[in-house]
Amino acid sequence: MPTEHKIILGNSQQMPELADSSIQLMVTSPPYPMIKMWDTQFSAINPQIATLWHALEADGREETVTQIYDAMHETLAKTWREAFRVLADGGIACINIGDATRTINGKFRLFPNHSRIIEHCENTGFTTLPYILWKKPTTKPKYKGKGAFLGSGFLPPNAYVTLDCEFILIFRKGKLRRFPPHDKRRYESAFTKNQRDEWFTQIWDITGTRQKTSQIERRIAAFPDEIADRLTKMFSVKGDTVLDPFLGSGTTTKIAMQNERNSVGYETDESLLPLIKKKINLEPTACKLSIIKREN
Ligand SMILES: C[S@@+](CC[C@H](N)C(=O)[O-])C[C@H]1O[C@@H](n2cnc3c(N)ncnc32)[C@H](O)[C@@H]1O
C-alpha cells in the first residue's frame, strides 16, 4: 500500500498543516522536564524558563524551582492540546516519558513527569488508559543521586531508589473507535496471539539496540524501534496516519513506513535532518516523503 510521509521542520505547539481530527495515532517522546540535557531547549522554546533559571541563581527559592518545572510542563502541554485537536475521535496518544531526579540548591528530589503529563492531558480532554512501564537496561544503583553506591550505601536510611523504568502513557480522545463489520484494513492489521500476550502487559523489558545507535541518537534519547513498532501495530491499522510532534531521529516515521501507515513528524532541530534521512533511507519505495520547512 503506498503511503505518504511528511516531516515538518517547525514547532509542534502549533500544527496548522494538520486539519482537525485527521490523525489516528500519536507516538512520541518529548524532551524530559528537569533532565539537564534538555534545559537549553526548554529555555529556547519558552524564554520565560531562561528568565526563571536566572532568577533561581539569584534567589535560590524553592518556589522558583516549582515555577520552572510548571513552565516546562506548560510548554509541552501546548503540544498536547494541539495533538488533541488533530486526533480523530477514538484516536490514541502514546507518550514515552521518564521521571527526573535532580539536586538543586543542595536538595535532591524527584520530578514526577509522568503524573504531570497525565494531569495536563486529562485537563485537555483525553481519557487516561492503563500505561506501560518500560524497564530500561539496568543502570547501577546510585547514592544520593550521584555516583554508584559506596561503602556507606549499605547503611539505612539515606539512599535512594534508582529510576530504571520509563513510562509509556496511553490516552484516548473521545469514544472507542468504530469500524464497519469485517473491515479489511483492520483484519489485515491483526497481531498474533504471542504478540498480544507479550505487548498488552504492563512491563516491557526492552534493551534497545544501544550498540547500533549513533552518538546523536543517544544524545537526543531516541527510543528503540521496537517501542514504536509495538505501539504502531497495537493502536493503528494499515492506511492510518501516525503523528510524532517530537520527531528527533525519525524513528516513528521509519516504523510507519515499514508498517504501511502514513506519518507526520515535527522537529525544531534542523540539524537532525541528515540523521532522519539516513534512518528512513532504506524503507519501501512506495513511501512518498515530503520535507516542509516552516517559514517562521
Ligand atoms: C526525546 S527527543 C525524541 C526522540 C525520538 N523519539 C527518536 O526516536 O529519535 C525530543 C525531540 O523533540 C524536539 N522538540 C522539542 N520541542 C519541540 C517542539 N516544540 N516542536 C517540535 N520538536 C520539538 C527536540 O529537538 C528533540 O529532537
Coordinates of C-alpha atoms and ligand atoms in Angstrom, one line a residue:
M1 CA 0.0 0.0 0.0
P2 CA 1.6 3.4 -1.0
T3 CA 1.9 5.7 2.0
E4 CA 2.7 9.4 2.5
H5 CA 5.1 10.9 5.0
K6 CA 5.6 14.5 6.0
I7 CA 8.5 15.9 8.0
I8 CA 7.8 19.4 9.1
L9 CA 10.7 21.4 10.4
G10 CA 8.9 23.5 12.9
N11 CA 7.4 23.8 16.4
S12 CA 4.6 21.4 17.2
Q13 CA 3.0 23.8 19.7
Q14 CA 1.0 24.9 16.5
M15 CA 0.3 22.4 13.8
P16 CA -1.6 24.5 11.2
E17 CA -0.6 22.0 8.5
L18 CA -2.9 19.4 10.0
A19 CA -6.7 19.5 9.8
D20 CA -8.9 18.8 12.9
S21 CA -9.5 15.1 13.5
S22 CA -7.1 14.0 10.7
I23 CA -4.7 11.7 12.8
Q24 CA -5.5 8.3 14.2
L25 CA -2.4 7.7 16.4
M26 CA 0.3 9.8 18.1
V27 CA 3.6 8.1 19.2
T28 CA 6.1 10.4 20.7
S29 CA 8.7 11.2 23.4
P30 CA 9.2 14.8 24.3
P31 CA 12.2 16.5 25.9
Y32 CA 12.1 15.4 29.6
P33 CA 11.5 18.3 32.0
M34 CA 14.2 18.7 34.7
I35 CA 16.7 16.5 32.9
K36 CA 19.7 18.7 32.4
M37 CA 20.4 17.8 28.8
W38 CA 17.0 19.4 27.8
D39 CA 17.4 22.7 29.8
T40 CA 18.7 24.7 26.9
Q41 CA 16.0 23.6 24.6
F42 CA 13.2 24.4 27.0
S43 CA 14.7 27.9 27.5
A44 CA 14.9 28.4 23.7
I45 CA 11.3 27.4 23.1
N46 CA 10.0 29.3 26.2
P47 CA 12.3 32.2 27.1
Q48 CA 10.3 32.6 30.4
I49 CA 12.1 29.5 31.6
A50 CA 15.6 31.0 30.9
T51 CA 14.5 34.1 33.0
L52 CA 13.4 31.8 35.8
W53 CA 16.7 29.9 35.9
H54 CA 18.5 33.3 36.2
A55 CA 16.1 34.2 39.0
L56 CA 16.9 31.0 40.8
E57 CA 20.6 31.7 40.7
A58 CA 19.8 35.0 42.5
D59 CA 17.1 34.0 44.9
G60 CA 17.6 30.2 45.4
R61 CA 13.9 29.9 46.3
E62 CA 12.1 26.6 46.2
E63 CA 9.1 28.4 44.7
T64 CA 11.3 29.3 41.7
V65 CA 12.2 25.7 41.1
T66 CA 8.4 24.9 41.1
Q67 CA 7.8 27.7 38.6
I68 CA 10.5 26.4 36.3
Y69 CA 9.0 22.9 36.5
D70 CA 5.5 24.2 35.9
A71 CA 6.6 26.3 32.9
M72 CA 8.4 23.3 31.3
H73 CA 5.2 21.2 31.5
E74 CA 3.1 24.1 30.3
T75 CA 5.4 24.3 27.3
L76 CA 4.8 20.6 26.5
A77 CA 1.1 21.0 27.2
K78 CA 0.7 23.4 24.2
T79 CA 1.6 20.4 22.0
W80 CA -0.7 18.0 23.9
R81 CA -3.6 20.5 23.3
E82 CA -2.7 20.7 19.6
A83 CA -2.5 16.9 19.4
F84 CA -6.0 16.6 20.9
R85 CA -7.3 18.9 18.1
V86 CA -5.8 16.9 15.3
L87 CA -6.6 13.4 16.6
A88 CA -9.8 11.8 15.3
D89 CA -12.5 10.6 17.7
G90 CA -11.2 7.3 19.1
G91 CA -7.6 8.2 18.3
I92 CA -4.9 7.1 20.7
A93 CA -1.9 9.1 22.0
C94 CA 1.2 7.3 23.3
I95 CA 3.7 9.4 25.2
N96 CA 7.1 8.0 26.3
I97 CA 8.4 9.9 29.3
G98 CA 10.8 9.4 32.2
D99 CA 10.6 11.0 35.6
A100 CA 13.7 13.1 36.6
T101 CA 15.8 13.2 39.7
R102 CA 18.0 16.3 40.3
T103 CA 19.8 18.1 43.1
I104 CA 19.0 21.8 43.0
N105 CA 20.4 24.1 45.7
G106 CA 21.7 21.1 47.6
K107 CA 18.3 19.4 47.7
F108 CA 17.8 16.1 45.9
R109 CA 14.3 15.3 44.7
L110 CA 12.1 13.6 42.2
F111 CA 10.2 15.4 39.5
P112 CA 7.4 13.0 38.5
N113 CA 7.0 14.0 34.9
H114 CA 4.6 11.2 34.1
S115 CA 2.0 12.4 36.6
R116 CA 2.2 16.0 35.4
I117 CA 1.6 14.9 31.8
I118 CA -1.4 12.7 32.9
E119 CA -2.8 15.8 34.6
H120 CA -2.3 18.1 31.6
C121 CA -3.7 15.5 29.2
E122 CA -6.8 14.9 31.4
N123 CA -7.3 18.7 31.5
T124 CA -7.1 18.8 27.7
G125 CA -9.9 16.3 27.4
F126 CA -8.0 13.0 26.9
T127 CA -9.1 9.8 28.7
T128 CA -6.2 8.1 30.5
L129 CA -5.8 4.4 29.8
P130 CA -3.6 1.8 31.6
Y131 CA 0.1 2.6 30.9
I132 CA 3.2 0.6 30.2
L133 CA 6.4 0.6 32.3
W134 CA 9.4 0.3 30.0
K135 CA 12.2 -1.4 32.0
K136 CA 15.4 0.0 30.7
P137 CA 18.7 -1.8 30.7
T138 CA 19.8 -1.9 34.4
T139 CA 21.8 1.1 35.5
K140 CA 23.8 0.8 38.7
P141 CA 22.0 2.0 41.8
K142 CA 23.1 5.5 42.8
Y143 CA 23.9 7.0 46.1
K144 CA 22.5 10.4 47.0
G145 CA 21.6 10.8 43.3
K146 CA 25.2 10.9 42.3
G147 CA 27.6 8.0 41.6
A148 CA 27.3 4.3 42.4
F149 CA 26.7 3.2 45.9
L150 CA 29.9 3.5 48.0
G151 CA 30.6 1.6 51.3
S152 CA 28.0 3.7 53.2
G153 CA 25.4 2.7 50.7
F154 CA 24.8 -0.4 52.9
L155 CA 23.6 1.8 55.8
P156 CA 20.0 3.0 56.1
P157 CA 18.2 5.3 55.6
N158 CA 19.7 7.9 53.2
A159 CA 20.0 6.0 49.9
Y160 CA 17.5 6.5 47.0
V161 CA 15.8 4.0 44.6
T162 CA 17.3 4.3 41.1
L163 CA 14.9 5.2 38.3
D164 CA 15.2 2.3 35.8
C165 CA 11.8 2.4 34.3
E166 CA 10.2 4.9 31.9
F167 CA 6.5 5.4 31.2
I168 CA 4.6 4.9 28.1
L169 CA 1.4 6.8 28.8
I170 CA -1.6 6.0 26.8
F171 CA -4.6 8.2 26.2
R172 CA -7.7 8.1 24.0
K173 CA -9.7 11.0 22.5
G174 CA -13.4 10.6 22.7
K175 CA -15.2 7.3 22.4
L176 CA -13.9 3.9 21.2
R177 CA -13.0 3.8 17.5
R178 CA -15.6 2.1 15.4
F179 CA -15.1 0.1 12.2
P180 CA -17.6 -1.4 9.7
P181 CA -18.1 -5.2 10.2
H182 CA -15.2 -7.3 8.6
D183 CA -13.2 -4.1 7.8
K184 CA -10.4 -5.3 5.6
R185 CA -7.7 -2.8 6.8
R186 CA -8.4 -3.8 10.4
Y187 CA -8.2 -7.6 9.8
E188 CA -5.1 -7.2 7.7
S189 CA -3.5 -5.4 10.7
A190 CA -4.3 -8.1 13.3
F191 CA -1.5 -9.1 15.7
T192 CA -0.7 -12.7 16.6
K193 CA -1.6 -14.4 19.9
N194 CA 2.1 -14.3 21.0
Q195 CA 2.3 -10.6 20.2
R196 CA -0.9 -9.8 22.0
D197 CA 0.2 -11.8 25.1
E198 CA 3.6 -10.0 25.2
W199 CA 2.6 -6.5 24.2
F200 CA -0.6 -6.0 26.3
T201 CA 1.3 -6.5 29.6
Q202 CA 2.3 -3.6 31.8
I203 CA 6.1 -4.2 31.9
W204 CA 8.1 -4.2 28.8
D205 CA 11.7 -5.3 29.1
I206 CA 13.3 -3.8 26.0
T207 CA 17.0 -3.3 25.9
G208 CA 17.1 -1.3 22.7
T209 CA 19.9 -1.6 20.3
R210 CA 22.5 0.6 22.0
Q211 CA 25.4 -0.8 20.1
K212 CA 23.7 0.1 16.8
T213 CA 22.6 3.6 17.8
S214 CA 24.7 6.6 16.8
Q215 CA 26.1 9.2 19.3
I216 CA 23.4 11.8 18.2
E217 CA 20.6 9.3 18.7
R218 CA 21.9 8.7 22.2
R219 CA 22.2 12.5 22.7
I220 CA 18.5 13.0 21.8
A221 CA 17.4 9.8 23.6
A222 CA 15.9 8.1 20.6
F223 CA 13.6 5.3 21.6
P224 CA 14.3 1.8 20.3
D225 CA 12.5 0.8 17.0
E226 CA 10.7 -1.9 19.0
I227 CA 8.8 0.6 21.1
A228 CA 7.5 2.5 18.1
D229 CA 6.8 -0.7 16.2
R230 CA 4.7 -2.3 19.0
L231 CA 2.7 0.9 19.6
T232 CA 2.0 1.4 15.9
K233 CA 0.7 -2.1 15.5
M234 CA -1.3 -2.1 18.8
F235 CA -3.1 1.2 18.2
S236 CA -3.5 1.8 14.4
V237 CA -4.5 0.0 11.3
K238 CA -2.8 0.0 7.9
G239 CA -3.5 3.2 6.0
D240 CA -3.9 5.3 9.2
T241 CA -1.8 8.4 9.9
V242 CA 0.7 8.4 12.8
L243 CA 1.9 11.7 14.3
D244 CA 5.1 12.3 16.2
P245 CA 5.3 16.0 17.3
F246 CA 8.8 15.5 18.8
L247 CA 10.3 13.5 15.9
G248 CA 14.0 13.5 16.9
S249 CA 15.9 11.0 14.7
G250 CA 12.7 9.9 12.8
T251 CA 12.1 6.5 14.5
T252 CA 8.3 7.0 14.3
T253 CA 8.4 7.8 10.6
K254 CA 10.7 4.8 9.8
I255 CA 8.3 2.4 11.6
A256 CA 5.2 3.9 10.0
M257 CA 6.9 3.4 6.6
Q258 CA 7.6 -0.3 7.4
N259 CA 4.0 -0.9 8.6
E260 CA 2.1 0.7 5.8
R261 CA 0.9 3.7 7.8
N262 CA 1.1 7.3 6.7
S263 CA 3.0 9.7 9.1
V264 CA 3.6 13.3 10.0
G265 CA 6.6 14.3 12.2
Y266 CA 7.5 17.7 13.6
E267 CA 11.0 18.7 14.6
T268 CA 12.5 22.0 15.6
D269 CA 16.2 21.0 15.4
E270 CA 17.0 21.2 11.6
S271 CA 20.5 19.7 12.2
L272 CA 18.8 16.3 12.7
L273 CA 17.6 16.2 9.1
P274 CA 20.6 14.2 7.7
L275 CA 20.1 11.7 10.5
I276 CA 16.4 11.4 9.8
K277 CA 17.0 10.9 6.1
K278 CA 19.7 8.3 6.8
K279 CA 17.3 6.4 9.1
I280 CA 14.4 6.2 6.6
N281 CA 16.5 5.8 3.5
L282 CA 16.1 2.1 3.2
E283 CA 12.3 1.9 3.6
P284 CA 9.9 0.8 0.9
T285 CA 10.0 2.9 -2.3
A286 CA 6.1 3.1 -2.2
C287 CA 6.6 5.7 0.5
K288 CA 6.2 9.3 -0.6
L289 CA 8.3 11.7 1.5
S290 CA 8.0 15.4 1.7
I291 CA 10.1 17.7 3.9
I292 CA 8.5 21.0 4.7
K293 CA 10.3 23.9 6.3
R294 CA 8.2 26.4 8.1
E295 CA 8.8 30.0 7.3
N296 CA 8.5 31.3 10.9
Ligands
LIG1 C1 13.4 12.9 23.1 S1 13.7 13.6 21.6 C2 12.7 12.5 20.5 C3 13.5 11.2 20.2 C4 12.7 10.4 19.2 N1 11.6 9.6 19.8 C5 13.6 9.4 18.4 O1 13.4 8.2 18.5 O2 14.6 9.9 17.9 C6 12.7 15.0 21.5 C7 12.8 15.8 20.2 O3 11.8 16.8 20.2 C8 12.4 18.0 19.6 N2 11.5 19.1 20.1 C9 11.5 19.7 21.3 N3 10.5 20.6 21.4 C10 9.8 20.6 20.2 C11 8.7 21.3 19.6 N4 8.0 22.2 20.4 N5 8.3 21.0 18.4 C12 9.0 20.1 17.6 N6 10.1 19.4 18.1 C13 10.5 19.7 19.3 C14 13.8 18.0 20.1 O4 14.6 18.8 19.2 C15 14.2 16.5 20.1 O5 14.8 16.2 18.8

